[in-house]
mmCIF file of C-alpha atoms in Angstrom:
data_model
loop_
_atom_site.group_PDB
_atom_site.id
_atom_site.type_symbol
_atom_site.label_atom_id
_atom_site.label_comp_id
_atom_site.label_asym_id
_atom_site.label_seq_id
_atom_site.Cartn_x
_atom_site.Cartn_y
_atom_site.Cartn_z
ATOM 1 C CA MET A 108 -9.608 -40.154 -32.077
ATOM 2 C CA GLN A 109 -6.678 -39.738 -34.422
ATOM 3 C CA ILE A 110 -3.257 -38.756 -33.121
ATOM 4 C CA ARG A 111 -3.254 -35.551 -35.146
ATOM 5 C CA TYR A 112 -6.256 -34.373 -33.094
ATOM 6 C CA ILE A 113 -5.012 -35.682 -29.754
ATOM 7 C CA LEU A 114 -1.585 -34.019 -29.927
ATOM 8 C CA PRO A 115 -2.799 -30.373 -30.124
ATOM 9 C CA ILE A 116 -5.205 -31.000 -27.239
ATOM 10 C CA PHE A 117 -2.440 -32.593 -25.153
ATOM 11 C CA LEU A 118 -0.075 -29.715 -25.853
ATOM 12 C CA SER A 119 -2.769 -27.173 -24.958
ATOM 13 C CA VAL A 120 -3.422 -28.898 -21.627
ATOM 14 C CA MET A 121 0.304 -29.048 -20.831
ATOM 15 C CA LEU A 122 0.775 -25.357 -21.625
ATOM 16 C CA PHE A 123 -2.170 -24.502 -19.397
ATOM 17 C CA LEU A 124 -0.745 -26.535 -16.492
ATOM 18 C CA VAL A 125 2.691 -24.938 -16.881
ATOM 19 C CA ALA A 126 1.126 -21.473 -16.964
ATOM 20 C CA CYS A 127 -0.834 -22.209 -13.799
ATOM 21 C CA ALA A 128 2.237 -23.522 -12.022
ATOM 22 C CA SER A 129 4.349 -20.500 -12.930
ATOM 23 C CA ALA A 130 1.668 -17.812 -12.458
ATOM 24 C CA PRO A 131 2.474 -15.386 -9.632
ATOM 25 C CA SER A 132 0.509 -15.831 -6.438
ATOM 26 C CA PRO A 133 -2.041 -13.120 -5.614
ATOM 27 C CA ALA A 134 -1.312 -10.758 -2.745
ATOM 28 C CA THR A 135 -2.360 -12.099 0.639
ATOM 29 C CA VAL A 136 -3.994 -9.748 3.159
ATOM 30 C CA ILE A 137 -3.798 -9.996 6.941
ATOM 31 C CA ARG A 138 -5.861 -7.402 8.797
ATOM 32 C CA THR A 139 -3.940 -6.216 11.857
ATOM 33 C CA HIS A 140 -6.216 -3.469 13.192
ATOM 34 C CA LEU A 141 -9.836 -2.400 12.761
ATOM 35 C CA GLY A 142 -10.872 0.416 15.090
ATOM 36 C CA LEU A 143 -13.389 2.370 13.042
ATOM 37 C CA PRO A 144 -16.141 3.972 15.150
ATOM 38 C CA ASP A 145 -19.673 2.536 15.064
ATOM 39 C CA GLY A 146 -21.671 3.972 12.197
ATOM 40 C CA HIS A 147 -18.537 5.071 10.350
ATOM 41 C CA ALA A 148 -19.694 6.684 7.095
ATOM 42 C CA GLY A 149 -16.293 6.558 5.432
ATOM 43 C CA PHE A 150 -13.569 9.168 5.130
ATOM 44 C CA SER A 151 -14.183 11.539 2.252
ATOM 45 C CA ASN A 152 -10.989 13.607 1.866
ATOM 46 C CA VAL A 153 -7.955 11.373 2.136
ATOM 47 C CA LEU A 154 -4.216 11.944 1.774
ATOM 48 C CA VAL A 155 -2.400 8.930 0.269
ATOM 49 C CA ILE A 156 1.258 8.455 1.232
ATOM 50 C CA SER A 157 3.700 5.774 0.094
ATOM 51 C CA VAL A 158 7.179 5.506 1.572
ATOM 52 C CA ALA A 159 8.437 2.439 -0.298
ATOM 53 C CA GLY A 160 11.035 2.588 -3.054
ATOM 54 C CA ASP A 161 12.505 5.556 -4.915
ATOM 55 C CA TYR A 162 10.575 8.673 -5.950
ATOM 56 C CA GLU A 163 9.154 7.123 -9.136
ATOM 57 C CA SER A 164 7.823 4.010 -7.407
ATOM 58 C CA ARG A 165 6.495 6.036 -4.466
ATOM 59 C CA ALA A 166 4.619 8.372 -6.797
ATOM 60 C CA LEU A 167 3.284 5.434 -8.820
ATOM 61 C CA PHE A 168 2.079 3.703 -5.650
ATOM 62 C CA GLU A 169 0.293 6.819 -4.413
ATOM 63 C CA ARG A 170 -1.265 7.540 -7.789
ATOM 64 C CA HIS A 171 -2.539 3.975 -8.212
ATOM 65 C CA ILE A 172 -4.221 3.887 -4.816
ATOM 66 C CA ALA A 173 -5.711 7.360 -5.209
ATOM 67 C CA THR A 174 -7.134 6.655 -8.674
ATOM 68 C CA ALA A 175 -8.591 3.319 -7.531
ATOM 69 C CA PHE A 176 -11.325 5.337 -5.839
ATOM 70 C CA ALA A 177 -12.113 7.724 -8.672
ATOM 71 C CA ASP A 178 -15.687 6.421 -8.816
ATOM 72 C CA THR A 179 -16.461 7.182 -5.163
ATOM 73 C CA ARG A 180 -17.961 10.300 -3.630
ATOM 74 C CA GLY A 181 -14.781 11.062 -1.735
ATOM 75 C CA SER A 182 -11.508 12.619 -2.775
ATOM 76 C CA GLU A 183 -8.154 10.839 -2.528
ATOM 77 C CA THR A 184 -4.971 12.861 -3.112
ATOM 78 C CA ALA A 185 -1.419 11.594 -3.632
ATOM 79 C CA TYR A 186 1.090 13.087 -1.197
ATOM 80 C CA PHE A 187 3.610 14.029 -3.903
ATOM 81 C CA THR A 188 1.016 16.266 -5.594
ATOM 82 C CA VAL A 189 0.612 18.256 -2.360
ATOM 83 C CA VAL A 190 4.194 18.447 -1.112
ATOM 84 C CA GLY A 191 6.080 18.378 -4.422
ATOM 85 C CA ARG A 192 8.733 16.286 -6.100
ATOM 86 C CA GLN A 193 10.979 14.190 -3.851
ATOM 87 C CA PRO A 194 8.623 14.745 -0.899
ATOM 88 C CA HIS A 195 10.033 14.085 2.553
ATOM 89 C CA LEU A 196 7.722 12.741 5.207
ATOM 90 C CA THR A 197 7.981 14.676 8.459
ATOM 91 C CA ARG A 198 5.374 15.555 11.037
ATOM 92 C CA ASN A 199 5.627 19.248 10.152
ATOM 93 C CA ALA A 200 5.151 18.586 6.430
ATOM 94 C CA LEU A 201 2.264 16.235 7.185
ATOM 95 C CA ASP A 202 0.522 18.720 9.496
ATOM 96 C CA THR A 203 0.923 21.487 6.909
ATOM 97 C CA ALA A 204 -0.545 19.312 4.159
ATOM 98 C CA ILE A 205 -3.507 18.320 6.320
ATOM 99 C CA LEU A 206 -4.283 21.902 7.303
ATOM 100 C CA SER A 207 -3.946 23.201 3.746
ATOM 101 C CA ARG A 208 -6.345 20.652 2.225
ATOM 102 C CA LYS A 209 -8.458 19.753 5.294
ATOM 103 C CA PHE A 210 -7.854 16.029 4.930
ATOM 104 C CA ASP A 211 -9.903 13.881 7.286
ATOM 105 C CA ALA A 212 -7.697 10.788 6.990
ATOM 106 C CA VAL A 213 -4.256 9.610 5.899
ATOM 107 C CA ILE A 214 -3.497 6.315 4.163
ATOM 108 C CA LEU A 215 0.147 5.355 4.709
ATOM 109 C CA THR A 216 1.835 2.422 2.940
ATOM 110 C CA ARG A 217 5.362 1.389 3.898
ATOM 111 C CA LEU A 218 7.604 -1.599 3.443
ATOM 112 C CA LYS A 219 7.431 -3.901 6.453
ATOM 113 C CA GLY A 220 10.572 -3.419 8.526
ATOM 114 C CA GLN A 221 11.381 -0.094 6.886
ATOM 115 C CA ASP A 222 10.944 1.580 10.282
ATOM 116 C CA ARG A 223 13.991 0.728 12.386
ATOM 117 C CA GLN A 224 14.166 0.094 16.108
ATOM 118 C CA ASP A 225 17.909 0.780 16.264
ATOM 119 C CA LEU A 226 17.762 4.421 15.103
ATOM 120 C CA VAL A 227 15.874 6.019 18.003
ATOM 121 C CA ALA A 228 15.699 4.538 21.478
ATOM 122 C CA ASN A 229 12.198 3.713 22.780
ATOM 123 C CA ARG A 230 10.484 4.956 19.632
ATOM 124 C CA PRO A 231 7.610 2.600 18.665
ATOM 125 C CA VAL A 232 7.996 0.626 15.445
ATOM 126 C CA GLY A 233 6.211 -2.305 13.855
ATOM 127 C CA ARG A 234 2.546 -2.501 14.814
ATOM 128 C CA SER A 235 3.097 0.241 17.396
ATOM 129 C CA PHE A 236 4.314 2.641 14.679
ATOM 130 C CA ASP A 237 2.883 6.129 15.352
ATOM 131 C CA LEU A 238 2.691 8.406 12.313
ATOM 132 C CA PHE A 239 1.662 11.501 14.269
ATOM 133 C CA GLY A 240 3.732 10.898 17.374
ATOM 134 C CA TYR A 241 7.249 10.616 15.990
ATOM 135 C CA ASP A 242 9.426 11.399 13.002
ATOM 136 C CA TYR A 243 10.711 8.345 11.138
ATOM 137 C CA SER A 244 13.547 9.739 9.036
ATOM 138 C CA GLU A 245 14.417 6.278 7.695
ATOM 139 C CA LEU A 246 11.164 6.260 5.728
ATOM 140 C CA ASN A 247 12.650 8.942 3.474
ATOM 141 C CA MET A 248 15.464 6.603 2.437
ATOM 142 C CA PRO A 249 14.796 4.678 -0.811
ATOM 143 C CA ALA A 250 13.921 1.028 -0.198
ATOM 144 C CA LYS A 251 14.625 -1.647 -2.798
ATOM 145 C CA ILE A 252 11.366 -3.370 -3.714
ATOM 146 C CA GLU A 253 12.298 -5.256 -6.888
ATOM 147 C CA GLN A 254 12.843 -8.960 -7.506
ATOM 148 C CA ALA A 255 12.004 -10.138 -4.005
ATOM 149 C CA LYS A 256 10.741 -13.722 -3.622
ATOM 150 C CA SER A 257 8.283 -12.421 -1.055
ATOM 151 C CA ILE A 258 7.644 -8.922 0.194
ATOM 152 C CA THR A 259 5.229 -7.449 2.726
ATOM 153 C CA PHE A 260 3.735 -3.981 2.883
ATOM 154 C CA VAL A 261 2.011 -2.363 5.841
ATOM 155 C CA THR A 262 -0.910 -0.055 5.101
ATOM 156 C CA GLU A 263 -2.408 2.053 7.880
ATOM 157 C CA VAL A 264 -5.248 4.558 7.979
ATOM 158 C CA TYR A 265 -5.140 7.413 10.481
ATOM 159 C CA SER A 266 -7.954 9.764 11.411
ATOM 160 C CA THR A 267 -6.639 13.329 11.325
ATOM 161 C CA SER A 268 -9.166 14.508 13.914
ATOM 162 C CA THR A 269 -7.942 12.064 16.578
ATOM 163 C CA LYS A 270 -4.454 11.423 15.091
ATOM 164 C CA ARG A 271 -5.003 7.745 15.825
ATOM 165 C CA LYS A 272 -4.692 4.622 13.729
ATOM 166 C CA VAL A 273 -8.122 3.228 12.850
ATOM 167 C CA TRP A 274 -7.279 0.491 10.326
ATOM 168 C CA SER A 275 -4.278 -1.477 9.142
ATOM 169 C CA ILE A 276 -3.306 -4.504 7.069
ATOM 170 C CA ASP A 277 -0.226 -6.442 6.063
ATOM 171 C CA SER A 278 -0.263 -7.371 2.363
ATOM 172 C CA LEU A 279 2.129 -10.005 1.026
ATOM 173 C CA SER A 280 3.220 -10.379 -2.606
ATOM 174 C CA PHE A 281 5.192 -13.267 -4.051
ATOM 175 C CA ASN A 282 7.597 -13.703 -6.977
ATOM 176 C CA LYS A 283 7.173 -10.335 -8.635
ATOM 177 C CA VAL A 284 9.817 -9.551 -11.261
ATOM 178 C CA THR A 285 9.521 -5.748 -11.487
ATOM 179 C CA ALA A 286 8.560 -2.905 -9.178
ATOM 180 C CA VAL A 287 5.710 -1.927 -11.503
ATOM 181 C CA GLU A 288 4.212 -5.417 -11.365
ATOM 182 C CA LEU A 289 4.507 -5.402 -7.586
ATOM 183 C CA ILE A 290 2.960 -1.948 -7.213
ATOM 184 C CA ASN A 291 0.065 -2.786 -9.530
ATOM 185 C CA GLU A 292 -0.840 -5.848 -7.476
ATOM 186 C CA GLN A 293 -0.355 -4.170 -4.108
ATOM 187 C CA ALA A 294 -2.344 -1.044 -4.999
ATOM 188 C CA ALA A 295 -5.247 -3.134 -6.280
ATOM 189 C CA THR A 296 -5.156 -5.352 -3.184
ATOM 190 C CA ILE A 297 -5.015 -2.430 -0.759
ATOM 191 C CA ALA A 298 -7.826 -0.570 -2.538
ATOM 192 C CA ALA A 299 -10.015 -3.680 -2.560
ATOM 193 C CA GLN A 300 -9.562 -4.203 1.184
ATOM 194 C CA LEU A 301 -10.268 -0.539 1.943
ATOM 195 C CA ARG A 302 -13.507 -0.859 -0.035
ATOM 196 C CA LYS A 303 -14.449 -4.133 1.653
ATOM 197 C CA ASP A 304 -14.004 -2.666 5.131
ATOM 198 C CA GLY A 305 -15.893 0.553 4.316
ATOM 199 C CA VAL A 306 -12.966 2.763 5.285
ATOM 200 C CA LEU A 307 -13.662 5.379 2.581
ATOM 201 C CA SER A 308 -16.948 6.944 1.568
ATOM 202 C CA ARG A 309 -18.750 5.178 -1.283
#
């Protein structure tokens, strides 16, 4: 084979290998809790809350997750559309939103470590985080989510009838350059895992 034919092929292969080496890693999911009741038919009216980043990134996160289920029988609603611009997350605001729209579940996504042990003595954080049991005022503070080498989000689903956590995952993203890129990957990953586990009605 002549060199003039070999060279373009060689260059194409090298470009492909470089692209593969520099491509961002997909989000990794670790399920941390699965307590859905036997015969669970899926929640059908769900409130979606994000507490990571500034208002724009929070709204984008909520909107992406909610619209990921547009083809299902259920209804998923972004928190900011219920509570308004710059929505604060408090137990009173949450209870009011649930009563007004009769939500049967809440999906909450937060940055891992955003809840802080040092702010309130003996208040559960981490995997013992309790959305309905305590106020977590620190979750209303903007969290920087851009240009992190690795970043982990915690997503939890709570039943509003029992006010208990029934599902949760940690999702890890790597080498994302912008918040939008990060949110796009995370929202798709979270939605895919919710579908896989049958958390929402189909």
